[in-house]
Each structure stands twice: as structure tokens, then as C-alpha cells.
Short mmCIF file of C-alpha atoms in Angstrom, two decimals:
data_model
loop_
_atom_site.label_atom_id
_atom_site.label_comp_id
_atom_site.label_asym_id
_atom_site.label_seq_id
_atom_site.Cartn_x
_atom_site.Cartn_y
_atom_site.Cartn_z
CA UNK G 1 117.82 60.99 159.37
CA UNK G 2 119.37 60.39 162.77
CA UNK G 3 121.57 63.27 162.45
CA UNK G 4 118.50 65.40 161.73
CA UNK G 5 116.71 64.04 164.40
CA UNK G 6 119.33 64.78 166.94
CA UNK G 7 119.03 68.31 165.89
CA UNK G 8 115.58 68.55 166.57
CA UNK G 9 115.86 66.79 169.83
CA UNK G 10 118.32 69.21 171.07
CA UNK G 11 116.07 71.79 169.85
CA UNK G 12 112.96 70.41 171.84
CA UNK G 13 110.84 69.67 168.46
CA UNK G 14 110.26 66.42 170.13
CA UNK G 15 107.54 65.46 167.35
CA UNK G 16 109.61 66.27 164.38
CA UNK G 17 112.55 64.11 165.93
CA UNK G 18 110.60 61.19 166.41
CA UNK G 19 108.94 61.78 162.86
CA UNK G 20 112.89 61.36 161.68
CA UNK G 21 114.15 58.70 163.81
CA UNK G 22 110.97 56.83 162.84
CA UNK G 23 112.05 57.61 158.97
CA UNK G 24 115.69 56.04 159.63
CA UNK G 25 113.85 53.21 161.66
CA UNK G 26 112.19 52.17 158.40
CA UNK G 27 115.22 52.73 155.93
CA UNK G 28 117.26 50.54 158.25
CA UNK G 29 114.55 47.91 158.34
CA UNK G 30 114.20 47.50 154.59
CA UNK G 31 118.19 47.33 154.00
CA UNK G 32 118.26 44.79 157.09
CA UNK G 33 120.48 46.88 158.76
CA UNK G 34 119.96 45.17 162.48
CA UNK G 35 123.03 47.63 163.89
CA UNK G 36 121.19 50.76 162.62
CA UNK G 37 117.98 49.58 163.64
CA UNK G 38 119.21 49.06 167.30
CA UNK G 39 120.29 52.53 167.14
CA UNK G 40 117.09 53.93 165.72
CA UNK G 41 114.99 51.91 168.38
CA UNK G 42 117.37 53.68 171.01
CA UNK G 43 117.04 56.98 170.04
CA UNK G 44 113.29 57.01 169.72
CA UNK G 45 113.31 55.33 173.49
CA UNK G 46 115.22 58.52 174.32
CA UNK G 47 112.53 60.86 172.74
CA UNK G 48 109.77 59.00 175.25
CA UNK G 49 112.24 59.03 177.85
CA UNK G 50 112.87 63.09 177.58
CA UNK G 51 108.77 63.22 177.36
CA UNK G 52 108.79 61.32 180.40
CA UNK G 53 106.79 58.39 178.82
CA UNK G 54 108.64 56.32 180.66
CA UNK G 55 106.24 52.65 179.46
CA UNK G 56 107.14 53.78 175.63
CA UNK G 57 110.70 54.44 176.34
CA UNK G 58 111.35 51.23 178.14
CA UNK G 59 109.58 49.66 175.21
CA UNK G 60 112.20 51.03 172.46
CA UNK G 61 115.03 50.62 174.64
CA UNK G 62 114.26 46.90 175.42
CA UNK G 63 114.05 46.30 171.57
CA UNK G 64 117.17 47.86 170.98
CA UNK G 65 118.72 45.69 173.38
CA UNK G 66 117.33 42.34 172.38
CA UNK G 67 119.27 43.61 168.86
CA UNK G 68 122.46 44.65 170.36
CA UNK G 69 122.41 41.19 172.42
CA UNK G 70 122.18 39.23 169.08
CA UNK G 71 124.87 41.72 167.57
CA UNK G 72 127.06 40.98 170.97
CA UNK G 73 127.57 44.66 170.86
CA UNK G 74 129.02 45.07 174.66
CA UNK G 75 129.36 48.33 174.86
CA UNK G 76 125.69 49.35 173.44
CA UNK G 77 124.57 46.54 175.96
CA UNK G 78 126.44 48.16 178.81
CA UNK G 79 125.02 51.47 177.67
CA UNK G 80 121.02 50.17 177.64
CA UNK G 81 121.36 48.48 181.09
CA UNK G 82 122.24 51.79 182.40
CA UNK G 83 119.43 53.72 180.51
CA UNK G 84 117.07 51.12 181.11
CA UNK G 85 117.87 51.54 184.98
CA UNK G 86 117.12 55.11 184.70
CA UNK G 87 113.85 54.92 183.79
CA UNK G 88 113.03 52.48 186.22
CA UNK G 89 114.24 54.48 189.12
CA UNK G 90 112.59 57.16 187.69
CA UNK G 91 109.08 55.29 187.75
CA UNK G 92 110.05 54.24 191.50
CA UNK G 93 110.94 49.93 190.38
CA UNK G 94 114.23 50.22 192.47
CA UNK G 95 114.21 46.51 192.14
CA UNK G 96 114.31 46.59 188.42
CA UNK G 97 116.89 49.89 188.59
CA UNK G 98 119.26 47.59 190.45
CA UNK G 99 119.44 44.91 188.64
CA UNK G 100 119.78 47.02 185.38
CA UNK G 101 122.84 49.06 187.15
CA UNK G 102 124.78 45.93 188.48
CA UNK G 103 124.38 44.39 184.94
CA UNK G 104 125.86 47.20 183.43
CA UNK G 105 128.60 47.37 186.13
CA UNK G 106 129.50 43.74 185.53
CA UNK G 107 130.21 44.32 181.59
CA UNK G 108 132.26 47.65 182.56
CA UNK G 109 133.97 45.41 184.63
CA UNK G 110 135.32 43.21 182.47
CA UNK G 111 136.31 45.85 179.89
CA UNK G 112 137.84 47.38 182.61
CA UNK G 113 135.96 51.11 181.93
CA UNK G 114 136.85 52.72 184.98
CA UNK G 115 134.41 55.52 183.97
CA UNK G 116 131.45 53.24 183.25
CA UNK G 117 131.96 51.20 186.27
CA UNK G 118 132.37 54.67 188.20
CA UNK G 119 128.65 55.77 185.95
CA UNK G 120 127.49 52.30 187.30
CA UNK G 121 128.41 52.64 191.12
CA UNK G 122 127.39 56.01 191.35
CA UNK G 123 123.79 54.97 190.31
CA UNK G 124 123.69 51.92 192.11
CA UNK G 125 124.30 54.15 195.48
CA UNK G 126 121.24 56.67 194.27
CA UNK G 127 118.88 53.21 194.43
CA UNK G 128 120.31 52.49 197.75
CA UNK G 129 119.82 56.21 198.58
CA UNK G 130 115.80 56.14 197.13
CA UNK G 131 115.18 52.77 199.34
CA UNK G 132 116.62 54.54 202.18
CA UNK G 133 119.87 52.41 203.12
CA UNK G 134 122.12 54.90 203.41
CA UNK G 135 125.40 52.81 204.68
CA UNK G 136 125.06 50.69 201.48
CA UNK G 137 124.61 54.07 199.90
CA UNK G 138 127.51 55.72 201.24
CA UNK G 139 129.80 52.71 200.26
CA UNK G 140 128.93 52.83 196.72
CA UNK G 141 129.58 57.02 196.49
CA UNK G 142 133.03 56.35 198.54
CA UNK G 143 133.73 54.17 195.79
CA UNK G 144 132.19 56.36 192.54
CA UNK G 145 134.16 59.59 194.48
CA UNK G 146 137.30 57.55 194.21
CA UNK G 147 137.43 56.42 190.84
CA UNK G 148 136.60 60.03 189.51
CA UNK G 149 139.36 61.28 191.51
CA UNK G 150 141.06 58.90 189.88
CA UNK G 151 140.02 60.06 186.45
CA UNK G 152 140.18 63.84 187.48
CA UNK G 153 136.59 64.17 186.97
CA UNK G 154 135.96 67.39 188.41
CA UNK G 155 132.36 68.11 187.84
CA UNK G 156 130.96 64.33 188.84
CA UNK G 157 133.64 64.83 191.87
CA UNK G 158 131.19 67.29 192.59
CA UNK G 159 128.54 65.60 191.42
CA UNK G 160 129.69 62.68 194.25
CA UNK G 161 129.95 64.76 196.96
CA UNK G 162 126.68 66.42 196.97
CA UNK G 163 125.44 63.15 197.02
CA UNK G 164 127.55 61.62 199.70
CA UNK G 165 126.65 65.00 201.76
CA UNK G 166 122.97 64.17 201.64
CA UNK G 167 123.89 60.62 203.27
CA UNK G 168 125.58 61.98 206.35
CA UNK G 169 122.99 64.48 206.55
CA UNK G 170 120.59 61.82 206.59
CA UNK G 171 122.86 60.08 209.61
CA UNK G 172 122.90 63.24 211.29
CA UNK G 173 126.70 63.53 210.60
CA UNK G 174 125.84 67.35 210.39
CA UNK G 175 129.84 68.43 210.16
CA UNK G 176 130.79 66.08 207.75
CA UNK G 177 127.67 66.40 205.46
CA UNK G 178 128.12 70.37 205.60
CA UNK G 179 132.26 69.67 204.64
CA UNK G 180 131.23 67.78 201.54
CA UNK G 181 129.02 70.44 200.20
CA UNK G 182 131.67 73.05 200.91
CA UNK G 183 134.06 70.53 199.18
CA UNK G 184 131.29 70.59 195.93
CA UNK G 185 130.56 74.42 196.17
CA UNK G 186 134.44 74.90 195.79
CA UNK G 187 134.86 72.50 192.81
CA UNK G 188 131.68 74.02 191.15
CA UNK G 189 132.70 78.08 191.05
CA UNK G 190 136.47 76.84 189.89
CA UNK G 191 134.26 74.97 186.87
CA UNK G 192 131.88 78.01 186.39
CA UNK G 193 129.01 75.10 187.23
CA UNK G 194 125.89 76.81 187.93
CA UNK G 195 123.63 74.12 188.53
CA UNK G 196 126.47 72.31 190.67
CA UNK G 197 126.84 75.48 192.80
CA UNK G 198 122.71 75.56 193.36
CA UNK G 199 122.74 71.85 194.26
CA UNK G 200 125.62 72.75 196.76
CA UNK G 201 124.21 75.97 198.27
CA UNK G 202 120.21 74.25 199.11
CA UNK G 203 122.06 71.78 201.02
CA UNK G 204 124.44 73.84 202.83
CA UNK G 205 121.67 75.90 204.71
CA UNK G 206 120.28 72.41 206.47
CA UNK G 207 123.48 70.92 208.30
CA UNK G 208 124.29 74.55 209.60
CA UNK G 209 120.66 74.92 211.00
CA UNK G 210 120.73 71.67 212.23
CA UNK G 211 124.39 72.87 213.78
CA UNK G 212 122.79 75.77 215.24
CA UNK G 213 124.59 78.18 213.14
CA UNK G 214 121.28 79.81 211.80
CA UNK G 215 122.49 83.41 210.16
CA UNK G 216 125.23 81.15 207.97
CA UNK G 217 122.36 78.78 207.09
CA UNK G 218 120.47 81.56 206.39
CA UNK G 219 123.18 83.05 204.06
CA UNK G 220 123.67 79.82 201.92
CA UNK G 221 119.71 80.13 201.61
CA UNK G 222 119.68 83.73 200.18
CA UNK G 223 122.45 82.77 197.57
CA UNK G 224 121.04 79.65 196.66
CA UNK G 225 117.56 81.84 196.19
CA UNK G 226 119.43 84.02 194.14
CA UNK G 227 121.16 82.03 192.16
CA UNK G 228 118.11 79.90 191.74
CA UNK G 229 116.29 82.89 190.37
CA UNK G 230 118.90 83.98 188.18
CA UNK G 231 119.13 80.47 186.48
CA UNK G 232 115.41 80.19 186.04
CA UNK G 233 115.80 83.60 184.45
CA UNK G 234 118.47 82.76 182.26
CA UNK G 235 116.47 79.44 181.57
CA UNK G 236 113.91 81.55 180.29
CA UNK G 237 116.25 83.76 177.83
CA UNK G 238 118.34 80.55 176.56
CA UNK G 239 114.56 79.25 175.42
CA UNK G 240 113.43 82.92 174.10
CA UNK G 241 116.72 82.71 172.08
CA UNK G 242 116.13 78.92 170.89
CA UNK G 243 112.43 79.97 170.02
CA UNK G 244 113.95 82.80 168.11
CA UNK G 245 116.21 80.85 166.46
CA UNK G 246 113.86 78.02 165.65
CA UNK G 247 111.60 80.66 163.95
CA UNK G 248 114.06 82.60 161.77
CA UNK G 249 115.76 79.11 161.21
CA UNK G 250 112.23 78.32 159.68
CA UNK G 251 111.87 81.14 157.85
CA UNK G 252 115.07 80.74 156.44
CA UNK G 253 113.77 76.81 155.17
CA UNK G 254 110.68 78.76 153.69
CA UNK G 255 112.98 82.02 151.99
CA UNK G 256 114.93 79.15 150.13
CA UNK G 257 111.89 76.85 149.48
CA UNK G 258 110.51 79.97 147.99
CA UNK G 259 113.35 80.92 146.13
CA UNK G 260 113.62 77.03 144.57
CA UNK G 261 110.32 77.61 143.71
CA UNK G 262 110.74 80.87 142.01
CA UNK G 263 113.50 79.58 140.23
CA UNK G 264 111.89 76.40 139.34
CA UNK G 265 108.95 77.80 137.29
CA UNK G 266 111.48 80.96 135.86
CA UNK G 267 113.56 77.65 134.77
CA UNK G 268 109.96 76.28 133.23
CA UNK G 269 108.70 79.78 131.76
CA UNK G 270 112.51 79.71 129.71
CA UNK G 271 111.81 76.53 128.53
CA UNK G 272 107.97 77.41 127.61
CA UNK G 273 109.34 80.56 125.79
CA UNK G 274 111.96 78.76 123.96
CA UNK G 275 110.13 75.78 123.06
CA UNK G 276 107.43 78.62 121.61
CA UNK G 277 109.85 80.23 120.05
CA UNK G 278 111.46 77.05 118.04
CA UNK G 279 107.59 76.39 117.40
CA UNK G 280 107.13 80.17 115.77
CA UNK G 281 110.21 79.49 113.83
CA UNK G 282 109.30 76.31 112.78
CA UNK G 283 105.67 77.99 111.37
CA UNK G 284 107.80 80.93 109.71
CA UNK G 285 109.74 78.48 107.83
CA UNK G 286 106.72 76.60 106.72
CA UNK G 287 104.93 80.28 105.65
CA UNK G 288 108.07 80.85 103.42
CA UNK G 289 108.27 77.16 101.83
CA UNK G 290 104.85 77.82 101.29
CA UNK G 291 104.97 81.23 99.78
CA UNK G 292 108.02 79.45 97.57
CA UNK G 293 105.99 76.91 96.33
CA UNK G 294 102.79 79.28 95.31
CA UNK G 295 105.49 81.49 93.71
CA UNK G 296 106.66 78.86 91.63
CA UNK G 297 103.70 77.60 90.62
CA UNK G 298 102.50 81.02 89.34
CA UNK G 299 105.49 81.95 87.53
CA UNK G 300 105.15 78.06 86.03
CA UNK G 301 101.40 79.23 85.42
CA UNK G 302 102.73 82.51 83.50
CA UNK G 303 105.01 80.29 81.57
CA UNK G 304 102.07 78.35 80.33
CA UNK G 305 99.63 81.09 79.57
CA UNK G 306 102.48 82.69 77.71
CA UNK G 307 103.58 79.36 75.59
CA UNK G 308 99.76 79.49 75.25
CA UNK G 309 99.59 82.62 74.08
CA UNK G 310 102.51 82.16 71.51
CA UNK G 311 101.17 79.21 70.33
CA UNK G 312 97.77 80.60 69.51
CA UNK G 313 99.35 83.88 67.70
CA UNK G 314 101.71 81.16 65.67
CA UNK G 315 98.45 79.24 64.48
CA UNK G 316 96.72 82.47 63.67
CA UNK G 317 99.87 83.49 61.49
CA UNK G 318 100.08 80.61 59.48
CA UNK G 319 96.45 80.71 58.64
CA UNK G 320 96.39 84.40 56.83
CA UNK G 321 99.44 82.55 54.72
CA UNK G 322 98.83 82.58 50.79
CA UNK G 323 97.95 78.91 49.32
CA UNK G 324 99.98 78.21 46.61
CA UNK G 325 98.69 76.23 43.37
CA UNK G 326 99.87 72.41 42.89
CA UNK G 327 100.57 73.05 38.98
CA UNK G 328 103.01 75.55 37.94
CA UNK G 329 103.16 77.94 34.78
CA UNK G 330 105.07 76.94 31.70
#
């Protein structure tokens, strides 16, 4: 069921993923599964949480924690803070986001996860960056940039320095903010990121107005137009395509419901015709036994008419007989 589900979440068939992970919710729950419920609760969370129903996301997720905190299951725990800060900073409860991050950082910590302590940094500077302290901000990127140099992460490297770009901006470090987003725009054409290269390009064009260098602002706005454009265009083709696919893959579900079906009552009408035809056979069988015993009984009725008949033709014999006399001559 949660495989299914996942399927349809990728898909977008929100409805029909939640109708799954709701079905594996409830076979979990009557074999007292408590790790598979966990996991159910958490993927449903994620369904709200891609609807943007952020109050029934944080409900599911919270649940599935509670279970994973009974289950001491560290890593799922270290997972939900993180989520669970998401959503928060995503409703605008930067208080709640940073206590959800640092809790996660603490268990990545002591597992020594350089890449979930590097996850947990890197949000904990977007919080700072939301409640507008930007040194506090900058530390924490410094720090996330660092470890996923250290891990050779090239597209949250990138990731990093848009980020940290957007601080100096904000500190009207103009030079060093435009630097970082030529740093980004680099690392995202070597990846083939398009989205990475679009975050890089709107920021460019504001550090070179600010600089005074207007026509090269004015060319990293063009391309980032462009490019914008062409993504929302092939946005638009990726979901004709899924829509497309969805359908036929529907179809498909119906051809070979269809062709059960078909085969199901053809399976039926054989057995129908067969049981029919022992029945038929059955009733010819009983015709001839029948027709056997009237037979016999007529030819046993001949037999009796013609012993009659004998016997009647022997009595009238023996009557036309001569008497003979009881004395004889001397």
C-alpha cells in the first residue's frame, strides 16, 4: 500500500495516495505494527504537507514521532524534527522551526552524520535569514558550505552559496554577494541544474545594479527571463506528458480489467456449457435405460401372451380327444 501510494504521490493523485497510505495505516494498526504505523502516519503528513495543509501535516507528523520516540528510532526522530521544522517555517513559527532544527542537529551530532548536521545547519541559517539576523545567518551557511565541500556536494554547494549571496547582499557586501552567485551559476551549468542556474541568474542582476554596472545586470536579467520561461514551458510539457501518461496508464488498468472480465464469464459460459452438457448426457442415458426397460417388459409381455396362447390351443386339443370306455371287450 505504501509503495502504491508513493506512486501516486509522485504522480500528483494526491487523493488516491492518501486513500492508500490510509489503507496501510489501518493494516498496520490491526497487526500492531507500531514501526509501520509511524511510517504510515509520516507519509500521510507528507501528502498535507505537499497540499500545503500545513495544521494536518503537523498533526500526522507529530504522531509519527510520539511512535518513533517510544520505538527510540533515532534516525526517524532526527528525520521528523527536521520535517516538522519545515512546516513551521513555512507557516512563519520561526520559534518553533528553530527549536525543531537544533533538535535534529543535536541527534546528527551524536551519530556523527556530517550530512544531516550539514541538512540541519543549513536550515537553521534560513530561520536566522527569515527573522532577519543575517550575521547569525551567515555563520550557520559558512558552516553548511563547509561540510558539503567536505562531502563534495556539488548541487547543495550551490545550493549554499546562493544563500550566503543573499546575506551579503542584504549587508550591502555587493562584490562578495555577486562572487557567490557567480561561484553557484558555475557549479549549476557543470551539473546541468536548471533551477540552480535560475536561482543564480535573479540574483546576479541586483548586486551589479547596486554596483552600477547596469547593462551586465541587465544581461543576467534577460537570461534569467529566458530561462525562467523556458522552464515554466517545459514545466508545462513534463505535466502534459504525466497527464498523458496517467490517462493511457488508466486505460491500460481498464483494457485488462476488461479483459479479466471477458475472460471471467467465457471461463463461466465453459463451465455453464459443460455442466449442460453432462446434464443432457445424463437425460440421454436415462431415455435409453428407459427405452430398455419398456423393451423388456414388452418382449416379457409377448412371452406371456404367447405361453397364453399355447396354453389355450393345448386345452382346446385335449378336449376334441376321444373318451375311451372303462370296461374292455372280451
Amino acid at each position: 500500500m505504501i509503495a502504491i501510494g508513493s506512486v501516486r504521490s509522485r504522480q500528483g493523485k494526491y487523493s488516491e495516495a492518501l486513500e492508500y497510505y490510509f489503507k496501510s495505516l489501518k493494516i498496520k494498526e490491526h497487526l500492531d505494527d507500531k514501526d509501520g504505523i509511524a511510517v504510515s502516519l509520516s507519509a500521510i503528513g507528507y501528502i498535507f504537507y505537499l497540499q500545503k495543509k500545513y495544521d494536518e501535516a503537523l498533526l500526522y507528523y507529530l504522531k509519527s514521532l510520539k511512535i518513533h520516540e517510544e520505538l527510540n528510532n533515532k534516525a526517524s526522530i532526527a528525520f521528523l524534527f527536521n520535517t516538522i521544522g519545515f512546516v513551521y517555517n513555512y507557516q512563519g513559527k520561526y520559534a518553533e522551526a528553530l527549536e525543531n532544527f537544533t533538535k535534529a542537529l543535536r541527534i546528527y551530532e551524536v551519530f556523527h552524520n556530517k550530512e544531516g548536521i550539514a541538512q540541519a545547519i543549513h536550515n537553521i541559517g534560513n530561520v536566522n535569514w527569515s527573522l532577519g539576523k543575517y550575521n547569525n545567518a551567515l555563520e550557520y551557511h559558512l558552516k553548511a558550505l563547509r561540510l558539503y565541500e567536505e562531502l563534495q556536494d556539488k548541487l547543495r554547494i550551490a545550493l549554499s552559496l546562493n544563500n550566503i549571496g543573499l546575506v551579503y547582499f542584504k549587508q550591502s557586501n555587493f562584490t562578495t554577494a555577486s562572487n557567490c552567485f557567480i561561484r553557484a551559476l558555475q557549479l549549476a551549468d557543470s551539473l546541468g541544474e536548471k533551477e540552480r542556474r535560475r536561482e543564480a541568474l535573479n540574483h546576479l542582476a541586483e548586486p551589479y545594479d547596486s554596483l552600477g554596472q547596469h547593462n551586465r545586470a541587465l544581461e543576467y536579467y534577460r537570461q534569467y527571463v529566458a530561462l525562467k520561461d523556458s522552464l515554466v514551458n517545459a514545466e508545462s510539457l513534463e505535466k502534459t506528458a504525466k497527464l498523458r501518461e496517467g490517462y493511457e496508464a488508466e486505460k491500460r488498468e481498464q483494457q485488462i480489467a476488461l479483459l479479466s472480465k471477458e475472460k471471467s464469464l467465457q471461463e463461466s459460459e465453459l463451465v455453464r456449457a459443460a455442466t449442460e452438457q453432462k446434464a443432457q448426457a445424463q437425460y440421454i442415458l436415462l431415455l435409453r435405460n428407459e427405452k430398455q426397460v419398456q423393451e423388456l417388459t414388452v418382449q416379457q409381455q409377448k412371452a406371456a401372451l404367447t405361453e397364453a396362447h399355447l396354453r389355450e390351443e393345448r386345452d382346446k386339443a385335449m378336449k376334441k380327444r376321444p373318451i375311451r370306455g372303462l370296461w374292455s371287450a372280451n
